[in-house]
Coordinates of C-alpha atoms and ligand atoms in Angstrom, one line a residue:
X242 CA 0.0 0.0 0.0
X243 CA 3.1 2.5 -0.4
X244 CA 1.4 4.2 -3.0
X245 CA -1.8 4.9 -1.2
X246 CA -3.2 8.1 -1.2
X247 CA -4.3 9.2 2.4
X248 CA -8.1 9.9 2.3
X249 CA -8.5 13.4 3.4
X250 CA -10.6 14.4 6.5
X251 CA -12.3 18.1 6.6
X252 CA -13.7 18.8 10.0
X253 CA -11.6 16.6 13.4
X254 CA -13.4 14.2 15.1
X255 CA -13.4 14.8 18.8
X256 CA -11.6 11.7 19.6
X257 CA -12.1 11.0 23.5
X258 CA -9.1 8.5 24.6
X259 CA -9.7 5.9 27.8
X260 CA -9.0 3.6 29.9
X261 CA -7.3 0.2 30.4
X262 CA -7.3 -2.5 27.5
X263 CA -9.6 -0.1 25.7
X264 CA -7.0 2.2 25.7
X265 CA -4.3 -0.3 24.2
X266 CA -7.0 -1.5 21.6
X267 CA -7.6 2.5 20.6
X268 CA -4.2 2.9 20.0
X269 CA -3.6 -0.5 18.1
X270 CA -6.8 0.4 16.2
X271 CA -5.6 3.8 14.7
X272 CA -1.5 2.5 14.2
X273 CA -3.2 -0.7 12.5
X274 CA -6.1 0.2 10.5
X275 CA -6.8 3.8 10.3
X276 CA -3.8 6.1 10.5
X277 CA -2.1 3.9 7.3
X278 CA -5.2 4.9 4.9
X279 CA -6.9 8.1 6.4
X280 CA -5.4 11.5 7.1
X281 CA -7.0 11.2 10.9
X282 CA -7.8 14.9 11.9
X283 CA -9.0 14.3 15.3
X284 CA -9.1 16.5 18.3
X285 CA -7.7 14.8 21.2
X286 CA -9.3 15.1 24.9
X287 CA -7.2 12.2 27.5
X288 CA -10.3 10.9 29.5
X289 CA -7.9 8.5 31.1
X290 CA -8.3 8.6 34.6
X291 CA -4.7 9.8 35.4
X292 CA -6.0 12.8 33.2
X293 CA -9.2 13.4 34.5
X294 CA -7.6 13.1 38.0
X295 CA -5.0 16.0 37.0
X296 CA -7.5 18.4 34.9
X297 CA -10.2 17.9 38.3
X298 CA -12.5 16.1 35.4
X299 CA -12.6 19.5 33.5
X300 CA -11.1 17.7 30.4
X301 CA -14.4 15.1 30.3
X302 CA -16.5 18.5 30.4
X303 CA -14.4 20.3 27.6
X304 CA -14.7 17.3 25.5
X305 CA -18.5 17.2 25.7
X306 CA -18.5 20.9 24.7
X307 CA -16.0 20.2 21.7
X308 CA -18.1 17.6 20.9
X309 CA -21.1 20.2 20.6
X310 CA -18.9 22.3 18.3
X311 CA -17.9 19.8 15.8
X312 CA -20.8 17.7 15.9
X313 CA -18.8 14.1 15.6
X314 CA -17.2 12.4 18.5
X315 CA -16.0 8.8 19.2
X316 CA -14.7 7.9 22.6
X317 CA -13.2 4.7 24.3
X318 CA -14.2 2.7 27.5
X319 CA -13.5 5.0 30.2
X320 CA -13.5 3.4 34.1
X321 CA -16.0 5.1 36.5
X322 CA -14.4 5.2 39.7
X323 CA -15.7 3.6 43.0
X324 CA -13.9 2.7 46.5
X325 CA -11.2 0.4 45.1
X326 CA -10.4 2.6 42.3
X327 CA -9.7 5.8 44.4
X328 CA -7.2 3.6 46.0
X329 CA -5.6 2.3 43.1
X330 CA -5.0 5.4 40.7
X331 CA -4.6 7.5 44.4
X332 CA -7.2 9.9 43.2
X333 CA -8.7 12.9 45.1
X334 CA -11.7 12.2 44.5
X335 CA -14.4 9.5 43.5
X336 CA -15.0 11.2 40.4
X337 CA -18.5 10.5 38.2
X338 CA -18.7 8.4 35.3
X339 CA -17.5 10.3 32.0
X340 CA -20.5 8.9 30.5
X341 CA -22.7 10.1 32.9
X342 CA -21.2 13.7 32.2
X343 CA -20.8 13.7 28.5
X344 CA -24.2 12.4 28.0
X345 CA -26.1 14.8 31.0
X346 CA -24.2 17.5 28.2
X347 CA -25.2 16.5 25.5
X348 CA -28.8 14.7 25.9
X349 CA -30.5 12.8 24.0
X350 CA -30.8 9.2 23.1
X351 CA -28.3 5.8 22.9
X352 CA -29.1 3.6 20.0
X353 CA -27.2 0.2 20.6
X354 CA -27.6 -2.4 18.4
X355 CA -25.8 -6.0 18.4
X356 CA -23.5 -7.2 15.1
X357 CA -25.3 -10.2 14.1
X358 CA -22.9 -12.9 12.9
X359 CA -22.5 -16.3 10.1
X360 CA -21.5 -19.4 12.8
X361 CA -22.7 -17.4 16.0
X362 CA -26.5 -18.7 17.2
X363 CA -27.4 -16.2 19.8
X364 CA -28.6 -17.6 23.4
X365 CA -32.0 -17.3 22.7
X366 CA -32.1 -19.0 18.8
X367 CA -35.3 -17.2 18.2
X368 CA -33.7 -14.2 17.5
X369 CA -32.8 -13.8 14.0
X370 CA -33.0 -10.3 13.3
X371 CA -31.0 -6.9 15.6
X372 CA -32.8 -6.2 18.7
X373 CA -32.0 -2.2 19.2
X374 CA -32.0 -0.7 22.4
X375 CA -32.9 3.0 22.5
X376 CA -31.8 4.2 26.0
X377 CA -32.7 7.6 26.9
X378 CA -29.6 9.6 28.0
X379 CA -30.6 12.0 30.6
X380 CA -31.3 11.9 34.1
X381 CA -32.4 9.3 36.7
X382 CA -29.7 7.2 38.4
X383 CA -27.1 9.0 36.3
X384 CA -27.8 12.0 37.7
X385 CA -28.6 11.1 41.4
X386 CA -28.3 12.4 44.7
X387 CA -28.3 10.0 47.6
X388 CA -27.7 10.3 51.7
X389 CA -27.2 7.9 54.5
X390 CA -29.6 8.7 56.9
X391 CA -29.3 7.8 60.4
X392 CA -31.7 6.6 62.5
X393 CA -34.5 8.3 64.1
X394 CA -34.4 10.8 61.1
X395 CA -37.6 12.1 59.0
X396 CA -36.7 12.1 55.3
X397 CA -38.8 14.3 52.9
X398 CA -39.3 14.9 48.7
X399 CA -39.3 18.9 49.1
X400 CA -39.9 21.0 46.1
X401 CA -39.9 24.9 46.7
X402 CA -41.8 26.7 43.6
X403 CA -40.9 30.2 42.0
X404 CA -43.1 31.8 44.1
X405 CA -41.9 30.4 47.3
X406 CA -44.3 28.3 48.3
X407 CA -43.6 24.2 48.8
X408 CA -44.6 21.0 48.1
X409 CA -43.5 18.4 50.3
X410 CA -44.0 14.7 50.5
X411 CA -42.4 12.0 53.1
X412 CA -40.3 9.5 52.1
X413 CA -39.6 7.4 55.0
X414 CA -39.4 7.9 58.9
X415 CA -36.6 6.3 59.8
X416 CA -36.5 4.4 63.6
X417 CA -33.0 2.7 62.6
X418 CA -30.6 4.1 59.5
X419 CA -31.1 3.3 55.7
X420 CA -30.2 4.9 52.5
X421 CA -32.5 7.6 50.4
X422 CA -31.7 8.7 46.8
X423 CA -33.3 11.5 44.5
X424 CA -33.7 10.7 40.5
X425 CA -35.1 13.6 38.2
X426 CA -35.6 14.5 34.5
X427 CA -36.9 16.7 32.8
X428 CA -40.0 17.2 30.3
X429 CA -38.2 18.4 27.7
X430 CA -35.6 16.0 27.5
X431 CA -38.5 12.7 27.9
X432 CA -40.3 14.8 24.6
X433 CA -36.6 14.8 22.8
X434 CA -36.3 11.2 23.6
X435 CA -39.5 10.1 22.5
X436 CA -38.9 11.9 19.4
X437 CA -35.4 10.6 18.2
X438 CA -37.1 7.2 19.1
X439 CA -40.2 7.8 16.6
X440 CA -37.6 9.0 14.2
X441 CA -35.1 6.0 14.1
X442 CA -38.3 3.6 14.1
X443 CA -39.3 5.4 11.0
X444 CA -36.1 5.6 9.7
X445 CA -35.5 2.1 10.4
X446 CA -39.0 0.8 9.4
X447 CA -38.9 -1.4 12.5
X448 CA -41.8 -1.3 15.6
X449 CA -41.0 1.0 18.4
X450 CA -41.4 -0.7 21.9
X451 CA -41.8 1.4 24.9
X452 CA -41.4 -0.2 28.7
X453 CA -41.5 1.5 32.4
X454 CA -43.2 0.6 35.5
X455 CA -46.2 3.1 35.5
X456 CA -48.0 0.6 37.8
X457 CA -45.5 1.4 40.3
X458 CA -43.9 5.0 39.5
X459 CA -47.5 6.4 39.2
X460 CA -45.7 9.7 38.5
X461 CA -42.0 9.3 37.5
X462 CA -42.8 6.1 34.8
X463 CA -46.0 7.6 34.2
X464 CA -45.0 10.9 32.8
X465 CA -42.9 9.2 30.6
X466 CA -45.4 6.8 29.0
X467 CA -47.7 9.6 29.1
X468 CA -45.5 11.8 26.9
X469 CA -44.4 9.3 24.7
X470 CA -48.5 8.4 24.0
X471 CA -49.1 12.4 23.6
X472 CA -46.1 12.5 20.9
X473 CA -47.3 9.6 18.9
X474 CA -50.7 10.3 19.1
X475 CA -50.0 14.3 17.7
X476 CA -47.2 13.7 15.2
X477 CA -46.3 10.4 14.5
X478 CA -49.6 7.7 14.2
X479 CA -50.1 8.3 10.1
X480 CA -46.3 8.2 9.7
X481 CA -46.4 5.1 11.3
X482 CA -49.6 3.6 10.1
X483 CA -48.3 4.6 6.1
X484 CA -45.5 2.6 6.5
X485 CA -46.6 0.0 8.0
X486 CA -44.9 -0.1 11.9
X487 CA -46.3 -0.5 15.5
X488 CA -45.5 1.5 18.3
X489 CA -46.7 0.0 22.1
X490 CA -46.4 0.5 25.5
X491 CA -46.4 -2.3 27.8
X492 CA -45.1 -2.3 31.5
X493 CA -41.4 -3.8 31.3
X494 CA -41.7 -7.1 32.9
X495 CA -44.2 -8.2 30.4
X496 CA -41.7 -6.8 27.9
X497 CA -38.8 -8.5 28.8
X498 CA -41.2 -11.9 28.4
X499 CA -42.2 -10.7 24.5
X500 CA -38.5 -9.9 24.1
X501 CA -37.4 -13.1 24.5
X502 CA -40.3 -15.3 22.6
X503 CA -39.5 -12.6 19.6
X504 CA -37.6 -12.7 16.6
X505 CA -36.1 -9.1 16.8
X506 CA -36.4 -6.6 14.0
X507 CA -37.7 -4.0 16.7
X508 CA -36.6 -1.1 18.9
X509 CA -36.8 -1.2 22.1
X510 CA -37.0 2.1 24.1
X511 CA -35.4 1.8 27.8
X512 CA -35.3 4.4 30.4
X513 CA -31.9 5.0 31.3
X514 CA -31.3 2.0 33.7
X515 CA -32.9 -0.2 32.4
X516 CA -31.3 0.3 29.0
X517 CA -27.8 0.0 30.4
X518 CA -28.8 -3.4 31.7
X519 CA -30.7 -4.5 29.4
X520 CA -28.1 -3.4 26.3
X521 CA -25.6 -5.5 28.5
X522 CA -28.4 -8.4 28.3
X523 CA -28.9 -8.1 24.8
X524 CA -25.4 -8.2 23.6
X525 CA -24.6 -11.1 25.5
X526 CA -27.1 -12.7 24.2
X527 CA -26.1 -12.2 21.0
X528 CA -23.2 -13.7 21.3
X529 CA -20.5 -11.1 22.7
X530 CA -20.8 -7.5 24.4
X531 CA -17.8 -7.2 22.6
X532 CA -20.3 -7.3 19.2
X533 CA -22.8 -4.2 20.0
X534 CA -22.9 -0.8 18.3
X535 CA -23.3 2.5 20.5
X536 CA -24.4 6.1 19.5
X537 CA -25.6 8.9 21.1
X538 CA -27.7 11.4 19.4
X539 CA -28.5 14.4 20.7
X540 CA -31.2 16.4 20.2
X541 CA -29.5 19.0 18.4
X542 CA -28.6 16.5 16.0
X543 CA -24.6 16.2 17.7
X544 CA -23.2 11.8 17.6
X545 CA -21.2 10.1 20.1
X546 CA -20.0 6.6 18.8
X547 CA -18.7 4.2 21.4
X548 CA -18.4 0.4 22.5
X549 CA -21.2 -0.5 24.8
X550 CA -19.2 -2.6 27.1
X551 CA -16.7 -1.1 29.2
X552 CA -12.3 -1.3 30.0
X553 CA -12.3 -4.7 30.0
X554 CA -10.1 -4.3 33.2
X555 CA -9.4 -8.6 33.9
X556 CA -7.9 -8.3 30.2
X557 CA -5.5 -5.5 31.0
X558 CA -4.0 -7.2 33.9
X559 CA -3.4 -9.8 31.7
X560 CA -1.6 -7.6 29.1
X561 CA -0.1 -5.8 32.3
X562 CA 1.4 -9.2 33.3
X563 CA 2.9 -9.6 29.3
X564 CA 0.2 -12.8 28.8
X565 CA -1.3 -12.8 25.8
X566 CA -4.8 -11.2 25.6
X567 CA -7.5 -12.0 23.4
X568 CA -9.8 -8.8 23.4
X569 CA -12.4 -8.3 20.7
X570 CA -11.9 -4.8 19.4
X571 CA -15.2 -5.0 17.2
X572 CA -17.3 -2.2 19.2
X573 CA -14.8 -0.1 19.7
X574 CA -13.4 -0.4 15.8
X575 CA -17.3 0.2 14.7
X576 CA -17.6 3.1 16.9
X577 CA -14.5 5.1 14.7
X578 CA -16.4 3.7 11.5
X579 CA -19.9 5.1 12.4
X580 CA -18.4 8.5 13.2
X581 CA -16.1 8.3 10.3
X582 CA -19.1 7.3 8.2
X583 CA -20.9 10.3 10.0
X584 CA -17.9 12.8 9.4
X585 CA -18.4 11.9 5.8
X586 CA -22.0 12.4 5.6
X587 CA -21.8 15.7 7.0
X588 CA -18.6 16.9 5.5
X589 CA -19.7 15.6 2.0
X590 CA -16.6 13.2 1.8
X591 CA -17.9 10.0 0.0
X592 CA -14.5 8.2 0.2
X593 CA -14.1 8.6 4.0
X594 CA -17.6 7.2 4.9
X595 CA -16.9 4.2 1.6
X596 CA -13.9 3.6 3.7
X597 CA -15.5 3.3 6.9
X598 CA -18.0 0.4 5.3
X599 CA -14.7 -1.6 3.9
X600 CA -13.4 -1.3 7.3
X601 CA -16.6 -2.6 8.8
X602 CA -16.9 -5.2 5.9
X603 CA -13.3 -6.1 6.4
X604 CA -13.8 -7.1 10.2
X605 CA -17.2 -8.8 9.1
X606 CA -15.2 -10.9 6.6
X607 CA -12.0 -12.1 8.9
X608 CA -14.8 -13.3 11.5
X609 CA -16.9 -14.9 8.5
X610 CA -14.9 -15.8 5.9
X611 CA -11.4 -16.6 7.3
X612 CA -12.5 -17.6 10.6
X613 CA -10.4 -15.9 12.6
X614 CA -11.6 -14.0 15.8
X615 CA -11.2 -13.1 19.2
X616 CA -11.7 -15.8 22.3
X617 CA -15.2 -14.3 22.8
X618 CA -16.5 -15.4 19.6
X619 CA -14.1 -18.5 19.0
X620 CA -15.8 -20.2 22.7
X621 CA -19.2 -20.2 20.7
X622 CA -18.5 -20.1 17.2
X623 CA -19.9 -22.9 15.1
X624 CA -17.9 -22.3 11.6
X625 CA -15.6 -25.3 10.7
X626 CA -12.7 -23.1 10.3
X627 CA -12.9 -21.3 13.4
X628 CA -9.6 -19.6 15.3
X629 CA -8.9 -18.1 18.1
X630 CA -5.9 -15.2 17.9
X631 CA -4.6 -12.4 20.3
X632 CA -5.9 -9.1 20.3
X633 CA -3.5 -7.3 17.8
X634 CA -3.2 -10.5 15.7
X635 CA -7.2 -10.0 15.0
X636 CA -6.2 -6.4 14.1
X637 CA -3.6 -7.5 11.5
X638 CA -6.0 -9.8 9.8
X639 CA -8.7 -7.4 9.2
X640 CA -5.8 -5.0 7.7
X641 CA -5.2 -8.2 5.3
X642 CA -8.8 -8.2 4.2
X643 CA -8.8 -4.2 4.3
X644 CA -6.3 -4.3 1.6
X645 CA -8.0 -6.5 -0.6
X646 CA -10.9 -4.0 -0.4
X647 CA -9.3 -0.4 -0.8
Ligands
NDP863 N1 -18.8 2.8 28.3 C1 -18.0 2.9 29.3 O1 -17.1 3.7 29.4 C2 -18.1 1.8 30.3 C3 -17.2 1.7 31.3 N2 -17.2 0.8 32.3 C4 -16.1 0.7 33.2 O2 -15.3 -0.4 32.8 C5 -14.6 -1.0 33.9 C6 -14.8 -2.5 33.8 O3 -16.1 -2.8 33.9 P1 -16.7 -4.3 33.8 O4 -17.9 -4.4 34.6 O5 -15.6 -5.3 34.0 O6 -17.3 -4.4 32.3 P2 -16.6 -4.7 30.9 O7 -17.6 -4.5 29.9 O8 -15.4 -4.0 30.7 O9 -16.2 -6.3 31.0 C7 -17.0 -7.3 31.5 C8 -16.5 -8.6 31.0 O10 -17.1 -8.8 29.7 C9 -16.2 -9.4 28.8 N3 -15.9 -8.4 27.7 C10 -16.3 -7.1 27.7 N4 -15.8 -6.5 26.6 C11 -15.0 -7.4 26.0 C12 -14.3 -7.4 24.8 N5 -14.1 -6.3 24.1 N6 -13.6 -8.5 24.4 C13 -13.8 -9.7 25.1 N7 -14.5 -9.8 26.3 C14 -15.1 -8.6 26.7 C15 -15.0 -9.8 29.6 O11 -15.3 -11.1 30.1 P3 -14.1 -12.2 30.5 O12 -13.3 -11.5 31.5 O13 -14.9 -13.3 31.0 O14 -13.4 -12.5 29.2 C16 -15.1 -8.8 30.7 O15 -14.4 -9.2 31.8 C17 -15.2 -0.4 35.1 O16 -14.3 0.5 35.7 C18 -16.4 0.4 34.6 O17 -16.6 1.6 35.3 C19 -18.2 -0.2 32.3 C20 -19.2 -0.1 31.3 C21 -19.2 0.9 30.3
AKG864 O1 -20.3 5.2 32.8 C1 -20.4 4.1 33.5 O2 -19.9 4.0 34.5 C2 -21.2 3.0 33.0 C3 -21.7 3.2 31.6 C4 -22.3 2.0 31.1 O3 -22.4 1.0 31.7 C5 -22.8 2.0 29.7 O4 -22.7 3.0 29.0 O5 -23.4 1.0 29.3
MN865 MN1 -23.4 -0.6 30.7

């Protein structure tokens, strides 16, 4: 490929770096199969922890905002610290997931879809076609606040108005100690959900699924349902009924039940929580968490591309050691081709976004064709010619099928 012509970029790509074998997959990623064939203009924000420890998590913040300028970003797994990790990277503070930031910023909704594959029969054989979860962005447990409360304490929901005036409501009297914690969201950003949800379903031409708990949350779940019903009803119905898709509500236990006697080909809108769980399910069940597809898009029409699964931090004290690691670098390589792809779209730069699909095809063939893949897959693969190989040597064999494409 010595007389390759680099294929030009226009606008960067706010490139957010992470954590942990991620981080070593990011870099093999770009030195193997990108930096060779495009001329990568990226700007770089270090979301490491080290870095977010040093920049008191302002860089996570700036790269949000940078992402709001240039309207394309694509970040790695990034860790979100708790007790042991304060410990072991000696930080300051526990700081809050990057996620949790980034997306608080931004808004708007996670599409996550799994890669379905020749030779891999997901856990549940039924499903034959992409189950896509759309998981709202905002608010809830990401943006929580939560006490210890010691005993013999009143604890109360207290909202105090413009006006002045309050509305309270108790949430427990406590005799001996317990925990309390305060979710919230907002109206506006439910409606821009609900909206980006109607609009991939459309786009797609797949049924919409909606679940909560408004059984339970007669209020929280409720407004929720409640708005997405008002939104559909008012703009969406005709759109849907002329080409021919469903949208439904149904409480989420009896959802989980018709998710797994379907056959996919639907989207599935999750609350926050439940659609980081349940994306995690989904994956899995696929076949790896290593094989599903992440992207944030915000109401203002601004992407985020990432891997839905997270450091994989057992690997990297693996690779720490000098073993050999076996890491499937799918999600994280499909993240830089859907904002490449994106970058293209927007930039009008056919050739960058027709190299992200041979890049995407190339990865797709090595697993397919060739048989070679990462442990993940190999454990449940049912191709003949099946083989497992180390993390970089995956790499290097898509570059072989990359070639043959470019
Ligand atoms: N988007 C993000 O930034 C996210 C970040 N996190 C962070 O990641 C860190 C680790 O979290 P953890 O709960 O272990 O979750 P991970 O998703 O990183 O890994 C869980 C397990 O899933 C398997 N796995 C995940 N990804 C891959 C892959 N690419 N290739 C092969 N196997 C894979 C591995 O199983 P096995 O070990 O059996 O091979 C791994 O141990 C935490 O610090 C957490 O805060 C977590 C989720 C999302
Ligand atoms: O940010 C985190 O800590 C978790 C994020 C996560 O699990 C996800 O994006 O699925
Ligand atoms: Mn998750």
């Amino acid at each position: 490929m010595s007389d390759f012509t680099k294929i030009p970029m226009k606008t960067p790509l706010v490139e957010m770096d992470g954590d942990e074998m991620t981080r070593i997959i990011w870099k093999m990623i770009k030195d193997i199969l990108l930096t060779p064939y495009v001329d990568l203009k990226t700007e770089y924000y270090d979301l490491g922890l080290e870095h977010r420890e040093a920049t008191k998590d302002q860089v996570t913040i700036d790269s949000a905002e940078a992402t709001k300028k240039y309207g394309v970003a694509v970040k790695c797994a990034t860790i979100t610290p708790n007790a042991a990790r304060v410990k072991e990277y000696n930080l300051t503070e526990m700081w809050k997931s990057p996620n949790g930031t980034i997306r608080a910023i931004l808004d708007g909704t996670v599409f996550r879809t799994p890669i379905l594959l020749k030779g891999i029969t997901p856990y549940i054989p039924t499903w034959t076609k992409p189950i896509t979860i759309a998981r709202h962005a905002y608010g809830d447990l990401y943006k929580n606040v939560e006490m210890r409360v010691p005993e013999n304490a009143k604890a109360e929901l207290v909202v105090t108005k413009a006006d002045g005036t309050e509305e309270r409501v108790t949430i427990h009297e406590f005799k001996t100690p317990g925990v309390i914690q305060g979710l919230h969201n907002i109206d506006k950003s439910i409606e821009s959900f609900a909206r980006s949800c109607f609009n991939y379903a459309l786009s797609m031409k797949q049924d919409l699924w909606f679940a909560a708990k408004d059984t339970i949350s007669k209020t929280y779940d409720h407004r929720f349902k409640d708005i997405f019903q008002e939104i559909y009803d008012a703009e969406y119905k005709e759109k849907f009924e002329k080409v021919g898709i469903e949208y439904f509500y149904t409480l989420i236990d009896d959802a989980i039940a018709r998710v797994i006697r379907s056959e996919g080909g639907y989207i599935w809108a999750c609350k926050n929580y439940d659609g980081d769980v349940m994306s995690d399910m989904i994956a899995t069940a696929y076949g790896s968490l290593a094989m599903m597809t992440s992207v944030l898009v915000s109401p203002d029409g601004v992407y985020e591309y990432e891997a839905a699964h997270g450091t994989v931090q057992r690997h990297y004290y693996k690779y720490l050691k000098g073993e050999t690691t076996s890491t499937n670098s799918v999600a994280t390589l499909f993240a830089w081709t859907g904002a490449l792809r994106k970058r293209g779209a927007l930039d009008d730069l056919p050739e960058l976004s027709a190299f992200a699909d041979k890049l995407e095809k190339a990865t797709l063939q090595t697993i397919e064709e060739d048989g070679i893949m990462t442990g993940d897959l190999a454990a449940m693969s049912t191709l003949p010619n099946a083989k497992k190989v180390d993390t970089e040597g995956f790499l290097l064999a898509i570059r072989d099928r990359l070639e043959q494409l470019l």
